[in-house]
Coordinates of C-alpha atoms and ligand atoms in Angstrom, one line a residue:
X1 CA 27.5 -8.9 26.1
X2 CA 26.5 -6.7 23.6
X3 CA 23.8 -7.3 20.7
X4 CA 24.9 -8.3 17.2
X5 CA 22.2 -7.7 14.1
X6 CA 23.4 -7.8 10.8
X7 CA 21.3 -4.9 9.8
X8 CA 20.4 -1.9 12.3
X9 CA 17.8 0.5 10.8
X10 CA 17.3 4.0 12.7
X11 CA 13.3 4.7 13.3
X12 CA 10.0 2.7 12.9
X13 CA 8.2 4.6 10.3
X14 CA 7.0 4.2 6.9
X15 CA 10.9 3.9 5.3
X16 CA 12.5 1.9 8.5
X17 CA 9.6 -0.5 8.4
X18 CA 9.9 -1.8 4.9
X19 CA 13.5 -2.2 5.2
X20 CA 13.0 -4.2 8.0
X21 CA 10.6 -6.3 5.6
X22 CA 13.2 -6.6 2.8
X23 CA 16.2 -7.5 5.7
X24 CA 14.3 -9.9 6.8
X25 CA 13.1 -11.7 4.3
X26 CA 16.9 -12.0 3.0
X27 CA 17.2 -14.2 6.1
X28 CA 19.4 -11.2 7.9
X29 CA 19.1 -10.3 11.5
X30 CA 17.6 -7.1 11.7
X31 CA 16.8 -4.5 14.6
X32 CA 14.9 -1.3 14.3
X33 CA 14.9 1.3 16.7
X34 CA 11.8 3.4 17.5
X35 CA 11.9 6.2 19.9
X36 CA 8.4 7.4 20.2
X37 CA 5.3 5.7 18.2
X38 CA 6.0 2.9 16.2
X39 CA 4.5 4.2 12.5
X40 CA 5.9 7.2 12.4
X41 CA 4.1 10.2 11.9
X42 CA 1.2 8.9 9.5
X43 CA -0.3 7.8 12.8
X44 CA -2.1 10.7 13.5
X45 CA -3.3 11.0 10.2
X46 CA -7.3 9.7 10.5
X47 CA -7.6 9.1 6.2
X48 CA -4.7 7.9 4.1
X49 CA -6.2 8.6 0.3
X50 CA -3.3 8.2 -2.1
X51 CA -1.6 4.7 -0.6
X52 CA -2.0 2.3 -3.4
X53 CA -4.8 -0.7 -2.8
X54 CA -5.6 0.9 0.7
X55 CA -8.2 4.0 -0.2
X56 CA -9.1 5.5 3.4
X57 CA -7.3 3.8 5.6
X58 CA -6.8 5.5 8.6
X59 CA -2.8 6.5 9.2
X60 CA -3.1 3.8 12.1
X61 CA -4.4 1.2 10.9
X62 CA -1.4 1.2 7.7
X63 CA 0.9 1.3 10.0
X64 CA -0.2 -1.3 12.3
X65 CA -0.5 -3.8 9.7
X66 CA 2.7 -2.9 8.2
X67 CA 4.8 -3.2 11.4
X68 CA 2.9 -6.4 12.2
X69 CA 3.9 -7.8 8.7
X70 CA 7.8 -7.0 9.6
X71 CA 7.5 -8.7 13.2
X72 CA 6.0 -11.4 11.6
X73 CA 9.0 -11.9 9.1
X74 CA 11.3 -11.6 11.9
X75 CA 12.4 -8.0 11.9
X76 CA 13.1 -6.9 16.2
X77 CA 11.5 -3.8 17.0
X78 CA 12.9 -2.1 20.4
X79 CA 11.5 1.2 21.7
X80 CA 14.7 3.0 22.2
X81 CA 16.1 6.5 20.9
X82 CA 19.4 6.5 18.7
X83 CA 21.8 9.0 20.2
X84 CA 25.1 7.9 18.8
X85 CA 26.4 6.2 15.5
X86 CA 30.4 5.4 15.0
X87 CA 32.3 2.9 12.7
X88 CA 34.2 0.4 14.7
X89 CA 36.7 -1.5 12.5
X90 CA 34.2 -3.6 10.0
X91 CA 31.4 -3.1 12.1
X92 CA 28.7 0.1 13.4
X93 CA 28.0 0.7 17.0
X94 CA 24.7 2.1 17.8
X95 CA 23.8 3.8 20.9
X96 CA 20.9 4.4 22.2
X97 CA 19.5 5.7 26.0
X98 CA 19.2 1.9 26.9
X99 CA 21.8 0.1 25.3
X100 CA 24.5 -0.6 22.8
X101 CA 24.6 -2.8 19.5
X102 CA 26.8 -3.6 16.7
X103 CA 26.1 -4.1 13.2
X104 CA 27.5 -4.8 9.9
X105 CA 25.0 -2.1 8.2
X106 CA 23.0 0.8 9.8
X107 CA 19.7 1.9 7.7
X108 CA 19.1 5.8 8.9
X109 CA 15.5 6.3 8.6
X110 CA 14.4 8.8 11.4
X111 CA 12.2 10.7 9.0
X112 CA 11.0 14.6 10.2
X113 CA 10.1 16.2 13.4
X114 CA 8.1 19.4 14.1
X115 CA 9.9 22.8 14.2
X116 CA 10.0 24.0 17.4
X117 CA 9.4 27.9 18.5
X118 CA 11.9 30.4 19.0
X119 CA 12.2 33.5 20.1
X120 CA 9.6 35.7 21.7
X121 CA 7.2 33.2 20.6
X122 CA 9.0 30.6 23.0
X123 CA 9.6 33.1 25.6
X124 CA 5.5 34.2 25.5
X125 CA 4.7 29.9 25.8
X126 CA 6.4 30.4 29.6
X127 CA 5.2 26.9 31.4
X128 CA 1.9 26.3 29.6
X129 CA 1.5 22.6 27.5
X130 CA 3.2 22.5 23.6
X131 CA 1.4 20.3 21.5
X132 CA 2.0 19.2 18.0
X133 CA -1.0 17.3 17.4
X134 CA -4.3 18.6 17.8
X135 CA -5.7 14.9 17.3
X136 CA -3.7 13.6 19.9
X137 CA -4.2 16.2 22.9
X138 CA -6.7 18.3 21.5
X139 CA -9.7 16.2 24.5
X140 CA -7.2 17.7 27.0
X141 CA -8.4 21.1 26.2
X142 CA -12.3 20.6 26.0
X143 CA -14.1 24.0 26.6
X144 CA -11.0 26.2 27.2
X145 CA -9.1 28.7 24.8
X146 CA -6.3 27.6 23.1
X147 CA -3.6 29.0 20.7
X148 CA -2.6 27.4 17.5
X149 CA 0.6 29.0 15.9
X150 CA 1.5 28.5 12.5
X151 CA -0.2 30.0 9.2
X152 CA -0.1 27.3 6.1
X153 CA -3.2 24.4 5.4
X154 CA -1.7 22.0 9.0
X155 CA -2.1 24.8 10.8
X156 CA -5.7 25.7 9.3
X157 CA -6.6 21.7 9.5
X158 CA -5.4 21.4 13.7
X159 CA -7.5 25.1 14.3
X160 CA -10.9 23.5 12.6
X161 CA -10.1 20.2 14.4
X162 CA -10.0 22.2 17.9
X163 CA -12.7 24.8 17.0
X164 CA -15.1 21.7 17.3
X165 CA -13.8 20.7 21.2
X166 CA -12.0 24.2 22.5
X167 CA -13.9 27.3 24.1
X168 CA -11.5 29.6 21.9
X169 CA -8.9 28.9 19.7
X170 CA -6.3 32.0 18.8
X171 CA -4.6 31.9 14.9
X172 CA -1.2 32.9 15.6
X173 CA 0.8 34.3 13.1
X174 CA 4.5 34.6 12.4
X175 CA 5.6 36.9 15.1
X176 CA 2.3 37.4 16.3
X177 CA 2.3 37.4 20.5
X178 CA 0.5 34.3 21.7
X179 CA -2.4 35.3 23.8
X180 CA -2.1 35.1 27.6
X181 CA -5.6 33.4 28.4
X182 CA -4.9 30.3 26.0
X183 CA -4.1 27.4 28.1
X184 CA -2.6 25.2 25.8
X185 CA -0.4 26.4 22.5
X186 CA -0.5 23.7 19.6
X187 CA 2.7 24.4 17.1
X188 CA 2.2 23.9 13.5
X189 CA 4.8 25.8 11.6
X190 CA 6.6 22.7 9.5
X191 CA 8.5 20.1 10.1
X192 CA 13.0 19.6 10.3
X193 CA 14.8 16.1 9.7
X194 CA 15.5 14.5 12.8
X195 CA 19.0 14.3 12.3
X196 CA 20.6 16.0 15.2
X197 CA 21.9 12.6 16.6
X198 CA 24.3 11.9 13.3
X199 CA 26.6 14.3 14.5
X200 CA 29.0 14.4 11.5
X201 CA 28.8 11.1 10.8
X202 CA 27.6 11.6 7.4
X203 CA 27.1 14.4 5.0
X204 CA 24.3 16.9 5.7
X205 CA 23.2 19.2 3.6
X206 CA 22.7 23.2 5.3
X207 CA 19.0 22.3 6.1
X208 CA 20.0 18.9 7.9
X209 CA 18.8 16.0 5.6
X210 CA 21.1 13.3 4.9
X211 CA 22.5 13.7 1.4
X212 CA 22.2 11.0 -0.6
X213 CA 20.6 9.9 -3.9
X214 CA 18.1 7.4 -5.5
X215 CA 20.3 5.1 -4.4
X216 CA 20.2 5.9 -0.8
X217 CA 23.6 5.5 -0.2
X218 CA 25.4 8.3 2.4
X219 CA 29.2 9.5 2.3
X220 CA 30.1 6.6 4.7
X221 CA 30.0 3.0 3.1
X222 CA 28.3 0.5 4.5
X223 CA 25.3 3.6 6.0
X224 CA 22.4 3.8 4.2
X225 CA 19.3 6.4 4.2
X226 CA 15.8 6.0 3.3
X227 CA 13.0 8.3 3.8
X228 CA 11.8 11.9 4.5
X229 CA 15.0 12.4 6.3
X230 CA 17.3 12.0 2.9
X231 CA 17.3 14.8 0.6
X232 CA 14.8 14.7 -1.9
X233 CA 11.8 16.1 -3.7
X234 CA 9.0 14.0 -2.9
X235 CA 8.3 13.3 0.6
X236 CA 5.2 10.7 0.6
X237 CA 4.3 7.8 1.8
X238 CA 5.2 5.8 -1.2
X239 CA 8.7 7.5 -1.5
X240 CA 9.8 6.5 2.0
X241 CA 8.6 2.8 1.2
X242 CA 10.5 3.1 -2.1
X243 CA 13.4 4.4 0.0
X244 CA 13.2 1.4 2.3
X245 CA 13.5 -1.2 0.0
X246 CA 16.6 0.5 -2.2
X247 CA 18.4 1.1 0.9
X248 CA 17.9 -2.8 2.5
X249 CA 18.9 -4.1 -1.1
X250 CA 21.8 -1.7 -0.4
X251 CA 22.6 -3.1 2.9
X252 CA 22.4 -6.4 1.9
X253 CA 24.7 -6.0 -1.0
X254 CA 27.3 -4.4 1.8
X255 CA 27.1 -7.3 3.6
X256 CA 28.0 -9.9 0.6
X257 CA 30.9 -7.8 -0.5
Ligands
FAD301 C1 -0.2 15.4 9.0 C2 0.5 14.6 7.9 C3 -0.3 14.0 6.9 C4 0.3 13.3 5.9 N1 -0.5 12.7 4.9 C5 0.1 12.0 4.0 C6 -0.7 11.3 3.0 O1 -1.9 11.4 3.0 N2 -0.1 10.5 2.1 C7 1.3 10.4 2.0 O2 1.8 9.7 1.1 N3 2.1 11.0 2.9 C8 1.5 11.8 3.9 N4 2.3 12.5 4.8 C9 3.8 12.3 4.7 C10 4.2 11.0 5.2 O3 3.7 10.8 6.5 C11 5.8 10.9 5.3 O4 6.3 11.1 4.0 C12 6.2 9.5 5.7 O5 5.5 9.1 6.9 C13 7.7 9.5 6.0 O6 8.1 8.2 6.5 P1 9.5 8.1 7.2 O7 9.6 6.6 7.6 O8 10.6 8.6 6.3 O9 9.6 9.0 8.4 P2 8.7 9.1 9.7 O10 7.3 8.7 9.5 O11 8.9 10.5 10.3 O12 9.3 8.0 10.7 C14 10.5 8.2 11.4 C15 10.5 7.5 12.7 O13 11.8 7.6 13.3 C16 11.7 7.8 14.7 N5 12.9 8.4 15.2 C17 13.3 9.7 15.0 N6 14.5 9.9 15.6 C18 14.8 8.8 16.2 C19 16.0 8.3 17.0 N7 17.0 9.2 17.3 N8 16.0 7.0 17.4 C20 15.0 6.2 17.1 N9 13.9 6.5 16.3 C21 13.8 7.8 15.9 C22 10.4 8.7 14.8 O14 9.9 8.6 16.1 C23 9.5 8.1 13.7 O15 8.7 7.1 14.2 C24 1.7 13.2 5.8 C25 2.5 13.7 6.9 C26 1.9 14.4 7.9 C27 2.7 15.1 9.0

């Protein structure tokens, strides 16, 4: 039989995970869906400086204690990615690689991903590792040359990170060729909303964030937004957590009307 939550809420991160606080502590069911690292992508961060009454903490560490707060109220977290949203009568279906739930609200949350290469730049890459985290797989790479493409401060902050492990590591610029003897290329040339899955299923605006406003409501009723992944001008830590709670007060007031 398939799953019913009252409120469904799209990604695990900074935004998803305070909604899931706010759903639950209205006494609604609520599931959230995580794809890869629960957290979202403060995790890899090792110092957090401007989260209010938390000075230093590492990404981590935030993130555990704030996912650990929304199990604790009662929020469900599953590891499965979202592939599919559609309205069915009063009530959402979500689809994901495992499974199938309904709702009576969805909470989209699925924040940014990094942008991939293209091009020649893709092409030069051939079979060799992609990495978008020097923190994470930099070890792999201890003593041999490596590539890191991108030109603005993440890509500065991975190459100092690596000089300190990596035999070598190459700059590469927009366009640039990426040298043949580095064995692993790490990508750091921004990031896109990861939005692909919506599909048409609400407004997106020509860079593909969700549009939506303060009040984090999207073109269909009952589908709310909060995060990096709606279109705004501030995309912090704070802001996404903002984002969360407007959106679950949102949902919540869908499901009395
Ligand atoms: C290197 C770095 C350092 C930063 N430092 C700071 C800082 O010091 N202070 C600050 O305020 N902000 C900082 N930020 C920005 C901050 O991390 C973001 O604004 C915030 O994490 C956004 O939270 P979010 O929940 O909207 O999105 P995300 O954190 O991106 O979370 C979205 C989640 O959704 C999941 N997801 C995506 N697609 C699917 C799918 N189809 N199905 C299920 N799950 C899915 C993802 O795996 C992810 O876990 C930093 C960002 C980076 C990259």
């Amino acid at each position: 039989m398939m799953k019913e939550y009252d409120v469904i809420i799209i990604g695990g991160g900074m935004a998803g995970l305070t909604a899931g606080i706010y759903v639950a502590r209205a006494g609604k069911s609520v599931l959230v869906l995580e794809s890869n690292v629960i957290g979202g992508q403060i995790v890899n961060s090792s110092s957090v400086e401007n989260w209010p009454g938390d000075y230093r903490v590492s990404g981590a560490d935030l993130m555990k204690k704030i996912s650990g707060q929304a199990t604790e109220l009662g929020a469900v977290i599953r590891y499965e990615k979202t592939t599919k949203i559609s309205k069915n009568g009063e009530k959402f279906a979500v689809v994901t690689d495992e499974s199938e739930y309904n709702c009576g609200a969805v909470i989209i949350a699925t924040g940014t991903e990094p942008r991939k290469l293209s091009g020649k730049q893709a092409e030069d890459v051939g079979e060799r590792p992609i990495s978008y985290c020097a923190i994470c797989d930099g070890a792999l790479y201890k003593n041999k040359p490596v590539a890191v493409v991108g030109g603005g401060n993440t890509a500065i902050h991975e190459m100092k990170y690596l000089e300190g492990i990596c035999s070598k590591v190459y700059s590469v610029h927009y366009d640039d060729s990426i040298p043949k003897d580095a064995e692993a290329v790490f990508v750091a040339i921004g990031r896109v909303p990861a939005t692909g899955y919506l599909d048409g299923f609400v407004e997106l605006n020509g860079d593909g964030y969700v549009v939506a406003s303060e009040d984090c409501k999207t073109s269909c009723p009952g589908v709310f937004v909060a995060g990096d992944c709606r279109t705004k001008s501030v995309r912090q830590l704070v802001t996404a957590s903002g984002d969360g709670a407007i959106a679950a007060a949102g949902a919540l007031d869908y499901l009395r009307k």
